[in-house]
């Protein structure tokens, strides 16, 4: 996958040179490039913002540098142009899964009071990280790009690493344990030590269902429960009778 980021602060994306994404870059599984929008400004002072027509606080990013940056990047990357902004769909795992299947993507990071409305003619998709305000689109782009990149085949050691994580299947992930077997009087559930794969699978599924129901009722309401799911959830009530 190739990802190009259009930004005023390309140095912020050096974070991807580390850890799992850094190793994926070294292996050539993904390619992440950042382009400084300011370099495309025709203003002699490389200015990229101006006062809003009609008055108001703050500054607005001017269209010329952004559009020229998009056009130049499109010669290298034919993917969708994604703008990080408040009008977009709130980012979630489903969007991440869909975007991870793309071969090329372009991310546009806004700043100040936003971008000139005419830039939207060059945008294919707008994504919001949530209903809160950040100082710039770069901060929103980082977790979104990370979430997408880690699902590119080969980035993680095994596909199971992300398919069983929270939100991938619509459920929160089951509790995880590692050594020691007992810590401060708290023991690892016996079923995880049993070696019985089917019982472990059922326990994990049950825990995911219970956690999601108690912690994220909004997610649980969207799950199409199987007969096994209903049985697992009701097991404790049956045993108490």
XYZ file of N, CA, C and O in Angstrom, residues 102-235:
536
model
N -7.434 -0.847 -0.033
C -7.006 0.038 -1.121
C -5.500 -0.101 -1.346
O -4.737 -0.352 -0.417
N -5.067 0.092 -2.569
C -3.640 0.028 -2.881
C -2.956 1.368 -2.682
O -1.750 1.424 -2.412
N -3.729 2.466 -2.819
C -3.170 3.804 -2.697
C -4.167 4.723 -2.000
O -5.378 4.630 -2.240
N -3.672 5.609 -1.140
C -4.514 6.569 -0.437
C -3.751 7.882 -0.277
O -2.528 7.887 -0.135
N -4.492 8.989 -0.287
C -3.910 10.307 -0.058
C -4.667 10.961 1.096
O -5.897 11.037 1.072
N -3.933 11.428 2.100
C -4.540 12.089 3.249
C -4.203 13.572 3.236
O -3.040 13.954 3.093
N -5.230 14.409 3.381
C -5.061 15.856 3.443
C -5.313 16.329 4.869
O -6.387 16.094 5.425
N -4.327 16.989 5.450
C -4.439 17.481 6.821
C -4.704 18.986 6.829
O -3.890 19.762 6.305
N -5.821 19.381 7.396
C -6.161 20.791 7.474
C -5.568 21.455 8.705
O -5.035 20.784 9.594
N -5.659 22.797 8.723
C -5.152 23.564 9.867
C -5.946 24.843 9.996
O -6.796 25.160 9.159
N -5.658 25.582 11.044
C -6.303 26.868 11.318
C -7.811 26.674 11.442
O -8.259 25.750 12.113
N -8.609 27.534 10.757
C -10.071 27.417 10.832
C -10.623 26.469 9.772
O -11.832 26.373 9.590
N -9.732 25.815 9.055
C -10.170 24.875 8.031
C -9.653 25.245 6.651
O -8.742 26.057 6.508
N -10.242 24.636 5.640
C -9.810 24.847 4.263
C -10.870 25.632 3.493
O -12.052 25.613 3.824
N -10.426 26.331 2.463
C -11.344 27.019 1.562
C -12.332 25.998 0.992
O -11.948 24.898 0.584
N -13.602 26.361 0.977
C -14.661 25.438 0.553
C -14.411 24.841 -0.827
O -14.801 23.699 -1.111
N -13.758 25.579 -1.697
C -13.550 25.113 -3.075
C -12.598 23.925 -3.174
O -12.590 23.217 -4.186
N -11.843 23.687 -2.114
C -10.939 22.529 -2.110
C -11.727 21.220 -2.085
O -11.257 20.182 -2.558
N -12.955 21.274 -1.560
C -13.771 20.064 -1.462
C -14.032 19.415 -2.821
O -14.384 18.239 -2.899
N -13.889 20.163 -3.890
C -14.058 19.595 -5.234
C -13.006 18.543 -5.540
O -13.163 17.753 -6.479
N -11.942 18.520 -4.757
C -10.850 17.580 -4.992
C -10.785 16.489 -3.925
O -9.859 15.685 -3.912
N -11.761 16.461 -3.042
C -11.775 15.505 -1.931
C -12.789 14.394 -2.194
O -13.929 14.658 -2.583
N -12.374 13.152 -1.990
C -13.255 11.997 -2.234
C -13.973 11.535 -0.975
O -15.076 11.011 -1.035
N -13.342 11.717 0.172
C -13.900 11.210 1.416
C -13.422 12.069 2.577
O -12.251 12.448 2.625
N -14.330 12.389 3.488
C -13.954 13.126 4.685
C -14.167 12.228 5.900
O -15.202 11.560 6.012
N -13.196 12.205 6.791
C -13.258 11.368 7.989
C -13.026 12.229 9.217
O -12.143 13.087 9.231
N -13.810 11.977 10.246
C -13.632 12.648 11.531
C -13.162 11.629 12.554
O -13.623 10.486 12.562
N -12.241 12.050 13.401
C -11.773 11.155 14.458
C -12.768 11.114 15.609
O -12.810 10.156 16.375
N -13.600 12.137 15.733
C -14.592 12.195 16.812
C -15.072 13.616 17.001
O -14.585 14.556 16.368
N -16.047 13.782 17.868
C -16.650 15.097 18.097
C -15.864 15.896 19.132
O -16.337 16.162 20.244
N -14.642 16.240 18.765
C -13.806 17.085 19.596
C -12.825 17.802 18.681
O -12.672 17.445 17.511
N -12.176 18.834 19.192
C -11.331 19.691 18.364
C -9.848 19.417 18.612
O -9.405 19.317 19.756
N -9.103 19.302 17.527
C -7.658 19.121 17.589
C -6.976 20.334 16.968
O -7.609 21.131 16.276
N -5.685 20.458 17.195
C -4.966 21.613 16.652
C -4.654 21.463 15.167
O -4.283 22.429 14.515
N -4.799 20.272 14.638
C -4.537 20.079 13.221
C -4.872 18.676 12.767
O -4.987 17.750 13.574
N -5.035 18.507 11.453
C -5.386 17.211 10.895
C -4.316 16.154 11.053
O -4.600 14.956 10.990
N -3.066 16.586 11.271
C -1.973 15.623 11.435
C -2.220 14.683 12.605
O -1.976 13.470 12.515
N -2.706 15.253 13.694
C -2.928 14.455 14.908
C -4.019 13.418 14.683
O -3.966 12.312 15.230
N -5.001 13.757 13.861
C -6.068 12.803 13.528
C -5.577 11.768 12.526
O -5.970 10.593 12.581
N -4.712 12.179 11.619
C -4.237 11.273 10.567
C -3.401 10.134 11.127
O -3.468 9.004 10.624
N -2.625 10.404 12.164
C -1.699 9.390 12.687
C -2.411 8.114 13.144
O -2.067 7.012 12.691
N -3.422 8.180 14.036
C -4.071 6.927 14.436
C -4.857 6.266 13.307
O -4.955 5.041 13.260
N -5.399 7.079 12.396
C -6.162 6.507 11.276
C -5.238 5.733 10.340
O -5.532 4.596 9.944
N -4.108 6.326 9.999
C -3.152 5.646 9.119
C -2.583 4.400 9.792
O -2.409 3.355 9.160
N -2.317 4.488 11.090
C -1.809 3.338 11.839
C -2.824 2.197 11.813
O -2.469 1.038 11.564
N -4.087 2.530 12.054
C -5.144 1.521 12.094
C -5.300 0.813 10.755
O -5.506 -0.401 10.699
N -5.183 1.573 9.670
C -5.303 1.010 8.325
C -4.081 0.163 7.990
O -4.197 -0.967 7.507
N -2.907 0.700 8.261
C -1.653 0.048 7.867
C -1.463 -1.311 8.520
O -0.946 -2.246 7.900
N -1.878 -1.447 9.772
C -1.632 -2.696 10.498
C -2.467 -3.855 9.954
O -2.191 -5.013 10.271
N -3.475 -3.547 9.115
C -4.275 -4.615 8.515
C -3.827 -4.979 7.104
O -4.405 -5.869 6.479
N -2.804 -4.309 6.614
C -2.232 -4.682 5.324
C -1.554 -6.045 5.494
O -0.808 -6.245 6.458
N -1.825 -6.990 4.614
C -1.248 -8.336 4.759
C 0.263 -8.313 4.960
O 0.994 -7.656 4.225
N 0.709 -9.022 6.013
C 2.119 -9.146 6.300
C 2.648 -8.164 7.326
O 3.740 -8.366 7.867
N 1.888 -7.088 7.606
C 2.367 -6.086 8.567
C 2.424 -6.682 9.968
O 3.403 -6.508 10.695
N 1.373 -7.399 10.366
C 1.395 -8.122 11.635
C 1.848 -9.557 11.379
O 1.687 -10.079 10.275
N 2.375 -10.184 12.400
C 2.933 -11.530 12.244
C 1.906 -12.512 11.700
O 2.191 -13.307 10.821
N 0.696 -12.469 12.245
C -0.384 -13.335 11.780
C -1.662 -12.526 11.721
O -1.858 -11.599 12.497
N -2.528 -12.880 10.776
C -3.788 -12.160 10.596
C -4.636 -12.196 11.860
O -5.343 -11.255 12.179
N -4.535 -13.300 12.619
C -5.311 -13.457 13.838
C -5.032 -12.338 14.830
O -5.867 -12.003 15.662
N -3.864 -11.716 14.727
C -3.487 -10.658 15.654
C -4.467 -9.501 15.619
O -4.689 -8.834 16.617
N -5.038 -9.206 14.443
C -5.996 -8.106 14.392
C -7.448 -8.560 14.247
O -8.360 -7.851 14.634
N -7.678 -9.785 13.712
C -9.063 -10.214 13.533
C -9.742 -10.513 14.859
O -10.970 -10.523 14.943
N -8.958 -10.771 15.913
C -9.552 -11.056 17.208
C -9.535 -9.847 18.135
O -9.974 -9.929 19.279
N -9.040 -8.712 17.656
C -8.966 -7.532 18.500
C -10.321 -6.853 18.643
O -11.251 -7.101 17.876
N -10.403 -5.960 19.638
C -11.639 -5.212 19.857
C -12.061 -4.492 18.586
O -11.225 -3.956 17.862
N -13.365 -4.493 18.338
C -14.026 -3.778 17.245
C -13.949 -4.486 15.903
O -14.799 -4.266 15.055
N -12.925 -5.340 15.660
C -12.818 -5.952 14.333
C -14.078 -6.749 14.009
O -14.614 -6.662 12.919
N -14.550 -7.534 14.974
C -15.750 -8.345 14.753
C -16.998 -7.669 15.296
O -18.076 -8.241 15.259
N -16.837 -6.454 15.810
C -17.976 -5.750 16.401
C -18.050 -5.899 17.899
O -18.865 -5.259 18.550
N -17.189 -6.757 18.458
C -17.175 -6.992 19.904
C -15.874 -6.475 20.516
O -14.860 -6.344 19.836
N -15.911 -6.220 21.822
C -14.678 -5.929 22.537
C -13.883 -7.220 22.678
O -14.453 -8.316 22.731
N -12.579 -7.099 22.749
C -11.735 -8.284 22.855
C -11.855 -8.912 24.237
O -12.082 -8.225 25.234
N -11.722 -10.223 24.285
C -11.765 -10.971 25.531
C -10.550 -10.622 26.398
O -9.538 -10.124 25.899
N -10.605 -10.888 27.718
C -9.473 -10.604 28.612
C -8.242 -11.426 28.229
O -8.368 -12.584 27.831
N -7.084 -10.821 28.358
C -5.830 -11.501 28.035
C -5.000 -11.711 29.305
O -5.021 -10.875 30.213
N -4.290 -12.826 29.359
C -3.428 -13.152 30.499
C -2.076 -13.659 30.002
O -1.988 -14.239 28.918
N -1.050 -13.448 30.783
C 0.263 -14.011 30.483
C 0.926 -14.410 31.807
O 0.308 -14.322 32.871
N 2.162 -14.874 31.772
C 2.858 -15.282 32.988
C 3.118 -14.085 33.911
O 3.290 -12.981 33.416
N 3.089 -14.264 35.224
C 3.007 -15.540 35.952
C 1.557 -16.047 36.035
O 0.609 -15.304 35.831
N 1.436 -17.314 36.378
C 0.124 -17.944 36.482
C -0.699 -17.350 37.625
O -1.919 -17.326 37.569
N -0.008 -16.866 38.656
C -0.688 -16.207 39.778
C 0.054 -14.918 40.111
O 1.279 -14.904 40.202
N -0.688 -13.831 40.276
C -0.098 -12.535 40.597
C -0.953 -11.834 41.641
O -2.141 -11.598 41.433
N -0.323 -11.550 42.792
C -1.000 -10.899 43.917
C -2.323 -11.597 44.275
O -3.338 -10.964 44.534
N -2.272 -12.918 44.266
C -3.431 -13.716 44.653
C -4.443 -13.929 43.553
O -5.430 -14.647 43.738
N -4.230 -13.315 42.408
C -5.159 -13.460 41.278
C -4.600 -14.480 40.294
O -3.465 -14.358 39.827
N -5.434 -15.493 39.983
C -4.991 -16.583 39.133
C -5.565 -16.470 37.718
O -6.631 -15.898 37.505
N -4.815 -17.022 36.776
C -5.289 -17.118 35.399
C -6.452 -18.112 35.371
O -6.384 -19.163 36.017
N -7.551 -17.812 34.667
C -8.675 -18.756 34.581
C -8.207 -20.143 34.131
O -7.406 -20.270 33.204
N -8.701 -21.161 34.815
C -8.251 -22.536 34.570
C -8.436 -22.969 33.130
O -7.629 -23.726 32.585
N -9.495 -22.511 32.492
C -9.783 -22.943 31.117
C -8.636 -22.572 30.179
O -8.334 -23.300 29.234
N -7.935 -21.467 30.450
C -6.840 -21.041 29.579
C -5.595 -21.894 29.767
O -4.681 -21.867 28.938
N -5.560 -22.635 30.857
C -4.431 -23.526 31.130
C -4.722 -24.967 30.726
O -3.851 -25.826 30.791
N -5.963 -25.212 30.301
C -6.419 -26.584 30.048
C -5.871 -27.180 28.761
O -5.766 -28.399 28.630
N -5.558 -26.329 27.773
C -5.124 -26.850 26.475
C -6.275 -27.315 25.615
O -6.073 -27.809 24.493
N -7.508 -27.169 26.103
C -8.705 -27.587 25.367
C -9.146 -26.414 24.481
O -9.796 -25.475 24.928
N -8.794 -26.480 23.215
C -8.991 -25.349 22.311
C -10.457 -24.938 22.147
O -10.765 -23.736 22.071
N -11.350 -25.898 22.092
C -12.769 -25.559 21.906
C -13.326 -24.862 23.142
O -14.087 -23.877 23.030
N -12.962 -25.338 24.312
C -13.428 -24.692 25.545
C -12.846 -23.281 25.677
O -13.528 -22.363 26.145
N -11.602 -23.134 25.253
C -10.967 -21.810 25.295
C -11.682 -20.868 24.332
O -11.958 -19.698 24.662
N -11.999 -21.375 23.139
C -12.724 -20.553 22.161
C -14.053 -20.085 22.711
O -14.412 -18.903 22.600
N -14.814 -20.994 23.331
C -16.114 -20.641 23.884
C -15.971 -19.635 25.033
O -16.764 -18.707 25.153
N -14.973 -19.839 25.883
C -14.761 -18.919 27.013
C -14.453 -17.521 26.505
O -14.999 -16.531 27.005
N -13.580 -17.446 25.515
C -13.214 -16.136 24.960
C -14.411 -15.450 24.298
O -14.613 -14.246 24.452
N -15.184 -16.217 23.582
C -16.367 -15.646 22.942
C -17.345 -15.133 23.994
O -17.902 -14.033 23.868
N -17.537 -15.915 25.028
C -18.450 -15.526 26.102
C -17.971 -14.249 26.781
O -18.764 -13.328 27.030
N -16.677 -14.176 27.071
C -16.143 -12.986 27.728
C -16.283 -11.748 26.851
O -16.583 -10.656 27.340
N -16.065 -11.908 25.546
C -16.232 -10.790 24.618
C -17.673 -10.299 24.614
O -17.937 -9.090 24.625
N -18.601 -11.233 24.607
C -20.022 -10.885 24.621
C -20.397 -10.146 25.910
O -21.079 -9.119 25.876
N -19.951 -10.678 27.043
C -20.286 -10.074 28.342
C -19.659 -8.686 28.474
O -20.311 -7.733 28.911
N -18.389 -8.566 28.093
C -17.712 -7.268 28.178
C -18.395 -6.221 27.314
O -18.597 -5.080 27.731
N -18.742 -6.631 26.105
C -19.381 -5.689 25.189
C -20.752 -5.277 25.700
O -21.133 -4.100 25.638
N -21.487 -6.247 26.242
C -22.834 -5.951 26.750
C -22.779 -4.991 27.930
O -23.614 -4.086 28.052
N -21.789 -5.172 28.803
C -21.712 -4.349 30.024
C -20.984 -3.019 29.806
O -21.338 -2.016 30.418
N -19.969 -3.015 28.921
C -19.155 -1.813 28.717
C -19.592 -0.971 27.526
O -19.434 0.250 27.539
N -20.098 -1.624 26.467
C -20.475 -0.899 25.256
C -21.801 -1.436 24.726
O -21.855 -2.145 23.720
N -22.865 -1.071 25.414
C -24.199 -1.540 25.016
C -24.542 -1.107 23.599
O -25.303 -1.787 22.886
N -23.985 0.031 23.162
C -24.256 0.523 21.812
C -23.713 -0.432 20.752
O -24.359 -0.663 19.715
N -22.542 -1.024 21.010
C -21.986 -2.008 20.090
C -22.745 -3.326 20.161
O -23.023 -3.960 19.141
N -23.084 -3.734 21.379
C -23.760 -5.018 21.582
C -25.105 -5.065 20.853
O -25.493 -6.108 20.326
N -25.797 -3.930 20.820
C -27.127 -3.883 20.190
C -27.068 -4.137 18.686
O -28.073 -4.471 18.066
N -25.879 -4.005 18.105
C -25.731 -4.185 16.658
C -25.296 -5.594 16.274
O -25.238 -5.935 15.102
N -24.990 -6.413 17.295
C -24.490 -7.762 17.030
C -25.640 -8.715 16.706
O -26.664 -8.734 17.392
N -25.468 -9.505 15.650
C -26.431 -10.565 15.330
C -26.009 -11.815 16.099
O -25.098 -12.538 15.690
N -26.657 -12.026 17.233
C -26.280 -13.131 18.111
C -26.656 -14.477 17.501
O -27.754 -14.656 16.980
N -25.724 -15.428 17.587
C -26.001 -16.794 17.146
C -26.669 -17.550 18.296
O -26.712 -17.075 19.439
N -27.142 -18.746 18.007
C -27.737 -19.580 19.049
C -26.695 -19.889 20.123
O -27.011 -19.929 21.308
N -25.455 -20.118 19.692
C -24.385 -20.390 20.654
C -24.132 -19.171 21.539
O -23.935 -19.305 22.749
N -24.152 -17.969 20.937
C -23.941 -16.740 21.706
C -24.982 -16.613 22.809
O -24.657 -16.316 23.964
N -26.233 -16.824 22.456
C -27.333 -16.710 23.435
C -27.156 -17.723 24.552
O -27.338 -17.418 25.737
N -26.742 -18.939 24.178
C -26.521 -19.987 25.175
C -25.374 -19.612 26.110
O -25.472 -19.782 27.335
N -24.300 -19.076 25.555
C -23.139 -18.687 26.360
C -23.486 -17.575 27.338
O -23.094 -17.605 28.507
N -24.250 -16.610 26.878
C -24.630 -15.483 27.733
C -25.534 -15.927 28.869
O -25.441 -15.433 29.994
N -26.389 -16.894 28.563
C -27.373 -17.342 29.560
C -26.855 -18.427 30.483
O -27.544 -18.826 31.418
N -25.631 -18.931 30.231
C -25.080 -20.031 31.038
C -25.076 -19.726 32.531
O -25.500 -20.551 33.340
